[in-house]
Short mmCIF file of C-alpha atoms and ligand atoms in Angstrom, two decimals:
data_model
loop_
_atom_site.label_atom_id
_atom_site.label_comp_id
_atom_site.label_asym_id
_atom_site.label_seq_id
_atom_site.Cartn_x
_atom_site.Cartn_y
_atom_site.Cartn_z
CA MET A 1 123.36 103.12 72.02
CA TRP A 2 121.35 106.03 73.51
CA ALA A 3 117.63 105.63 73.99
CA ASP A 4 115.51 108.55 72.92
CA ALA A 5 113.66 108.58 75.95
CA VAL A 6 112.89 106.56 79.29
CA LEU A 7 109.59 105.43 80.55
CA PHE A 8 110.15 105.00 84.33
CA SER A 9 107.68 103.69 86.80
CA ALA A 10 108.62 104.11 90.59
CA VAL A 11 111.13 103.08 93.30
CA GLY A 12 111.06 102.44 97.04
CA ASP A 13 110.57 99.72 99.55
CA PRO A 14 109.16 100.07 103.19
CA LYS A 15 112.00 97.92 104.50
CA PHE A 16 114.44 100.84 103.93
CA ASP A 17 112.10 103.72 105.21
CA ASN A 18 112.73 103.14 108.92
CA ASN A 19 116.21 102.07 108.85
CA PRO A 20 118.19 105.17 109.02
CA SER A 21 121.55 103.28 108.82
CA ALA A 22 120.71 101.54 105.53
CA LYS A 23 123.86 101.85 103.27
CA VAL A 24 122.16 101.45 99.99
CA ARG A 25 118.63 102.76 99.22
CA PRO A 26 116.35 102.11 96.07
CA GLU A 27 115.96 106.07 95.73
CA GLN A 28 119.85 106.31 95.25
CA GLY A 29 119.52 104.59 91.83
CA LEU A 30 116.72 107.03 90.57
CA LEU A 31 118.65 110.24 91.89
CA ALA A 32 121.72 108.84 90.11
CA MET A 33 119.88 108.31 86.96
CA ARG A 34 118.41 111.95 87.07
CA LYS A 35 121.98 113.29 87.79
CA LYS A 36 123.75 111.28 85.27
CA LEU A 37 121.41 112.21 82.52
CA GLY A 38 121.45 115.90 83.53
CA LEU A 39 117.64 116.08 84.10
CA TYR A 40 117.37 119.36 85.76
CA ALA A 41 113.94 120.32 84.87
CA ASN A 42 110.90 118.19 86.38
CA VAL A 43 107.84 119.21 84.82
CA ARG A 44 104.71 118.26 87.02
CA PRO A 45 101.32 119.40 85.76
CA VAL A 46 98.60 119.50 88.21
CA GLU A 47 95.22 119.24 86.32
CA THR A 48 91.84 118.34 87.63
CA PHE A 49 89.34 116.15 86.08
CA ASP A 50 85.73 117.37 86.25
CA CYS A 51 84.43 113.89 87.07
CA LEU A 52 86.87 113.73 90.15
CA VAL A 53 86.72 117.08 91.74
CA HIS A 54 84.58 115.51 94.53
CA LYS A 55 87.51 113.07 95.20
CA SER A 56 89.71 116.16 96.61
CA PRO A 57 89.72 116.81 100.19
CA LEU A 58 89.20 120.58 98.98
CA LYS A 59 86.03 122.17 98.19
CA GLU A 60 84.79 121.41 94.78
CA GLU A 61 84.51 125.17 93.87
CA LEU A 62 88.15 125.70 94.82
CA VAL A 63 89.58 122.95 92.64
CA ARG A 64 87.15 122.77 89.45
CA GLY A 65 89.36 124.09 86.78
CA ALA A 66 92.53 124.35 88.70
CA ASP A 67 95.38 123.88 86.37
CA PHE A 68 98.88 124.71 86.91
CA ILE A 69 102.45 123.14 86.32
CA CYS A 70 105.25 122.99 88.86
CA ILE A 71 108.62 123.17 87.45
CA ARG A 72 110.70 121.37 89.88
CA GLU A 73 114.50 121.71 89.80
CA LEU A 74 115.82 118.22 89.89
CA THR A 75 119.59 117.91 90.21
CA GLY A 76 120.42 120.25 92.65
CA GLY A 77 119.86 121.59 96.12
CA MET A 78 119.84 119.49 99.44
CA TYR A 79 119.25 116.23 97.26
CA PHE A 80 122.77 116.55 95.84
CA GLY A 81 124.80 119.09 98.11
CA GLU A 82 127.50 117.89 100.53
CA LYS A 83 126.14 115.56 103.08
CA TYR A 84 127.38 114.54 106.58
CA GLN A 85 125.93 112.06 109.26
CA ASP A 86 127.18 110.57 112.37
CA ASP A 87 125.49 109.92 115.56
CA GLU A 88 125.58 113.34 117.10
CA LYS A 89 125.22 115.50 114.10
CA ALA A 90 124.14 115.64 110.56
CA TYR A 91 123.66 118.24 107.58
CA ASP A 92 122.55 118.42 104.01
CA THR A 93 123.83 121.27 101.93
CA ASN A 94 121.35 123.38 99.74
CA TYR A 95 123.77 124.23 97.21
CA TYR A 96 122.80 126.02 94.04
CA THR A 97 124.87 127.93 91.47
CA ARG A 98 123.66 130.76 89.28
CA LYS A 99 123.85 128.69 86.15
CA GLU A 100 121.49 125.99 87.59
CA ILE A 101 119.01 128.68 88.60
CA GLU A 102 119.05 130.40 85.59
CA ARG A 103 118.37 127.40 83.27
CA ILE A 104 115.56 126.34 85.51
CA LEU A 105 113.84 129.81 85.45
CA LYS A 106 114.41 129.77 81.63
CA VAL A 107 112.34 126.63 81.66
CA GLY A 108 109.75 128.15 83.70
CA TYR A 109 109.59 131.29 81.61
CA GLU A 110 109.30 129.25 78.49
CA TYR A 111 106.11 127.47 80.18
CA ALA A 112 104.74 130.55 81.27
CA MET A 113 104.94 131.97 77.69
CA ARG A 114 103.15 128.96 76.15
CA ARG A 115 100.34 129.24 79.01
CA ASN A 116 98.87 132.16 80.88
CA ARG A 117 101.95 134.12 81.31
CA HIS A 118 102.11 133.79 85.10
CA LEU A 119 105.23 132.53 86.63
CA THR A 120 105.39 132.18 90.52
CA VAL A 121 108.78 131.70 91.98
CA VAL A 122 108.68 129.81 95.16
CA ASP A 123 111.49 130.21 97.63
CA LYS A 124 112.37 130.96 101.24
CA ALA A 125 114.50 134.00 100.73
CA ASN A 126 113.48 135.48 104.18
CA VAL A 127 115.66 132.79 105.58
CA LEU A 128 117.72 130.83 103.25
CA ALA A 129 120.84 132.11 101.22
CA SER A 130 120.31 129.84 98.42
CA SER A 131 116.75 131.19 98.12
CA ARG A 132 118.08 134.74 98.09
CA LEU A 133 120.20 133.90 95.22
CA TRP A 134 117.05 132.36 93.35
CA ARG A 135 115.21 135.56 93.91
CA LYS A 136 117.90 137.88 92.69
CA VAL A 137 118.55 135.79 89.55
CA ALA A 138 114.87 135.76 88.91
CA GLN A 139 114.67 139.47 89.45
CA GLU A 140 117.34 139.78 87.04
CA MET A 141 115.62 137.67 84.37
CA ALA A 142 112.10 138.97 84.71
CA PRO A 143 112.46 142.17 82.48
CA LYS A 144 113.51 139.65 79.73
CA TYR A 145 110.06 138.31 79.85
CA PRO A 146 107.75 141.51 79.98
CA GLU A 147 104.67 139.50 78.74
CA VAL A 148 104.98 137.34 81.74
CA LYS A 149 103.81 138.50 85.19
CA THR A 150 106.28 137.34 87.67
CA ASP A 151 105.55 136.79 91.33
CA TYR A 152 107.67 135.79 94.20
CA MET A 153 106.32 133.62 97.01
CA TYR A 154 107.82 132.07 100.08
CA VAL A 155 107.20 128.28 100.05
CA ASP A 156 105.08 128.18 103.37
CA ASN A 157 102.90 130.79 101.93
CA ALA A 158 102.70 128.86 98.66
CA ALA A 159 101.94 125.67 100.37
CA MET A 160 98.88 127.42 102.05
CA ARG A 161 98.03 129.22 98.66
CA MET A 162 97.89 126.01 96.83
CA ILE A 163 94.87 124.73 98.95
CA GLN A 164 93.27 128.03 99.55
CA GLU A 165 93.36 129.06 96.00
CA PRO A 166 94.94 126.49 93.56
CA LYS A 167 93.48 128.43 90.53
CA PHE A 168 95.89 131.29 91.40
CA PHE A 169 98.72 129.37 89.84
CA ASP A 170 99.59 128.99 86.22
CA VAL A 171 103.43 127.93 86.51
CA MET A 172 105.27 127.76 89.47
CA VAL A 173 109.12 127.18 89.60
CA THR A 174 111.03 126.01 92.52
CA GLU A 175 114.09 124.19 93.91
CA ASN A 176 114.33 120.26 94.37
CA THR A 177 112.99 119.88 97.91
CA PHE A 178 110.27 122.36 97.88
CA GLY A 179 109.11 121.09 94.49
CA ASP A 180 109.06 117.45 95.77
CA ILE A 181 106.95 118.59 98.80
CA LEU A 182 104.56 120.89 96.89
CA THR A 183 103.78 118.51 94.25
CA ASP A 184 102.54 115.73 96.60
CA GLU A 185 100.28 118.33 97.99
CA GLY A 186 99.32 119.05 94.27
CA SER A 187 98.10 115.62 94.00
CA CYS A 188 95.34 116.16 96.60
CA ILE A 189 94.19 119.01 94.35
CA THR A 190 93.69 116.26 91.54
CA GLY A 191 92.21 113.84 94.01
CA SER A 192 94.71 110.92 93.90
CA MET A 193 98.35 110.45 93.82
CA GLY A 194 97.74 107.93 91.05
CA LEU A 195 97.00 110.74 88.71
CA LEU A 196 99.95 113.01 88.29
CA PRO A 197 102.49 112.35 85.55
CA SER A 198 105.78 114.07 85.16
CA ALA A 199 108.52 114.63 82.39
CA SER A 200 112.29 115.01 83.70
CA THR A 201 114.16 116.83 81.02
CA GLY A 202 117.59 118.57 80.46
CA GLU A 203 120.89 117.69 78.95
CA HIS A 204 120.47 114.03 78.07
CA THR A 205 117.74 111.34 77.37
CA PRO A 206 114.33 112.52 79.05
CA VAL A 207 112.61 110.38 81.56
CA PHE A 208 108.84 110.30 81.97
CA GLU A 209 107.85 109.19 85.33
CA PRO A 210 104.64 109.53 87.57
CA ILE A 211 105.13 111.77 90.52
CA HIS A 212 104.12 108.84 92.84
CA GLY A 213 106.67 106.25 94.36
CA SER A 214 106.16 102.53 94.44
CA TRP A 215 103.31 100.99 96.44
CA PRO A 216 104.89 97.84 97.85
CA GLN A 217 101.89 97.31 100.02
CA ALA A 218 99.62 96.91 96.96
CA LYS A 219 101.94 94.21 95.31
CA GLY A 220 99.91 91.63 93.73
CA LEU A 221 96.61 93.29 94.56
CA ASP A 222 96.02 94.67 91.23
CA ILE A 223 94.79 97.99 92.74
CA ALA A 224 97.26 100.63 91.89
CA ASN A 225 95.83 103.44 89.63
CA PRO A 226 97.92 103.13 86.19
CA LEU A 227 96.76 106.65 84.88
CA ALA A 228 99.71 108.85 86.17
CA GLN A 229 101.99 106.31 84.42
CA ILE A 230 99.90 106.44 81.10
CA LEU A 231 99.63 110.11 81.29
CA SER A 232 103.43 110.20 81.41
CA VAL A 233 103.49 108.27 78.21
CA ALA A 234 101.21 111.14 76.84
CA MET A 235 103.86 113.61 78.09
CA LEU A 236 106.43 111.31 76.13
CA PHE A 237 104.80 111.69 73.08
CA GLU A 238 103.98 115.40 73.23
CA TYR A 239 107.78 116.05 74.32
CA PHE A 240 108.68 114.61 70.54
CA GLY A 241 106.06 116.77 68.92
CA CYS A 242 103.48 113.91 68.39
CA LYS A 243 100.48 115.99 69.54
CA GLU A 244 97.79 113.80 68.34
CA GLU A 245 99.23 110.73 69.95
CA GLY A 246 99.39 112.51 73.01
CA ALA A 247 95.85 113.92 72.82
CA LEU A 248 94.58 110.43 72.01
CA ILE A 249 95.97 109.12 75.26
CA ARG A 250 94.67 111.99 77.21
CA LYS A 251 91.13 111.53 75.47
CA ALA A 252 91.26 107.79 76.56
CA VAL A 253 92.11 108.49 80.08
CA VAL A 254 89.29 110.99 80.37
CA ALA A 255 86.72 108.52 78.63
CA SER A 256 88.01 105.60 81.04
CA LEU A 257 86.87 107.98 83.84
CA ASP A 258 83.70 108.86 82.33
CA ALA A 259 83.01 105.31 81.84
CA ASN A 260 83.63 104.67 85.63
CA VAL A 261 86.44 102.29 84.64
CA ARG A 262 88.49 103.32 87.55
CA THR A 263 90.72 101.56 90.19
CA PRO A 264 89.14 101.65 93.74
CA GLU A 265 90.57 104.80 95.26
CA ILE A 266 88.64 106.91 92.69
CA GLN A 267 85.71 104.59 91.88
CA VAL A 268 82.31 106.05 92.50
CA GLU A 269 80.46 104.66 95.46
CA GLY A 270 78.83 101.34 94.52
CA GLY A 271 80.70 101.25 91.16
CA ALA A 272 81.85 98.21 89.37
CA LYS A 273 85.30 97.05 90.54
CA TYR A 274 88.28 97.45 88.08
CA GLY A 275 91.75 96.54 88.72
CA THR A 276 94.95 98.11 87.35
CA LYS A 277 95.01 95.58 84.61
CA ASP A 278 91.45 96.35 83.72
CA VAL A 279 91.77 99.96 83.32
CA GLY A 280 95.10 99.58 81.37
CA ALA A 281 93.17 96.95 78.89
CA TRP A 282 90.26 99.49 78.61
CA ILE A 283 92.54 102.27 77.50
CA VAL A 284 94.43 100.27 75.10
CA LYS A 285 91.25 99.09 73.42
CA TYR A 286 89.84 102.49 73.28
CA ILE A 287 92.98 103.63 71.72
CA THR A 288 93.32 100.69 69.17
CA GLU A 289 89.69 101.23 68.08
CA ALA A 290 89.89 104.98 67.68
C1 IPM B 1 109.69 111.96 93.57
C2 IPM B 1 109.90 110.93 94.66
C3 IPM B 1 111.58 110.95 94.71
C4 IPM B 1 112.05 112.31 95.11
C5 IPM B 1 111.98 109.92 95.92
C6 IPM B 1 111.31 108.55 95.40
C7 IPM B 1 113.31 109.95 95.91
O1 IPM B 1 109.40 111.45 95.96
O2 IPM B 1 110.02 111.67 92.49
O3 IPM B 1 109.01 112.92 94.00
O4 IPM B 1 112.17 112.71 96.32
O5 IPM B 1 112.35 113.00 94.06
MG1 MG B 2 108.08 113.13 95.79
#
């Protein structure tokens, strides 16, 4: 029987990270799941919490109020294109079809229509053929969404603009690899990797997962921030139209931050110590009593 949705946590293990000849890696399982479920659209909101703006390495005035969504293509590009590796040479193919590009751009436009009607298509069309097709398709689609201001940005420039002027962005849409890299950068705007949720949607059962990987070094220490995971649950509810439930989870998260019930990496100096379990329990209590 199909599940209606999957709530996923994270994969990864350092014992594989520095072993280029490992035959099997935990990441393969995650990629296979994304591919098999046809989850081509990964929605990664980058939002700031007022009480955490000082946690960003960027200046407060730059990040306060920053709020954009990165739509990352998730089942194509270099992650899945033909690969080859021997001891002398190796390659990955950044393969995209028109159909794959059209459907992800459509998701980008739909989000832009529901938000501030500004879509930034991020590519590397000055160098990559795959990116030139992205830009061509985007230019063909743009007139169908006259209410949306579409702009095109090279990924190197986008990486710079994100830290120079994060408030410039409303919705950004990009290929798999660029989206992976840019969203880690996005977490610096928010202040912690432990704060960014995501929704992977497409043809079959959607998967809701934090953008962070696993953190094996923190195993058993009760210090990992559960908020990205909890906010992924909010996205899950919202996906099914349960707006109130989603809003309540978000409210509980903000309340926990305001009450300084935070994991160590975002705790205020001299603030009380809370672990993963404490934060989770506090939020559950807040929601049950609401
Ligand atoms: C992510 C992660 C994954 C990715 C890894 C774990 C394969 O970094 O979801 O961003 O690269 O897609
Ligand atoms: Mg990543």
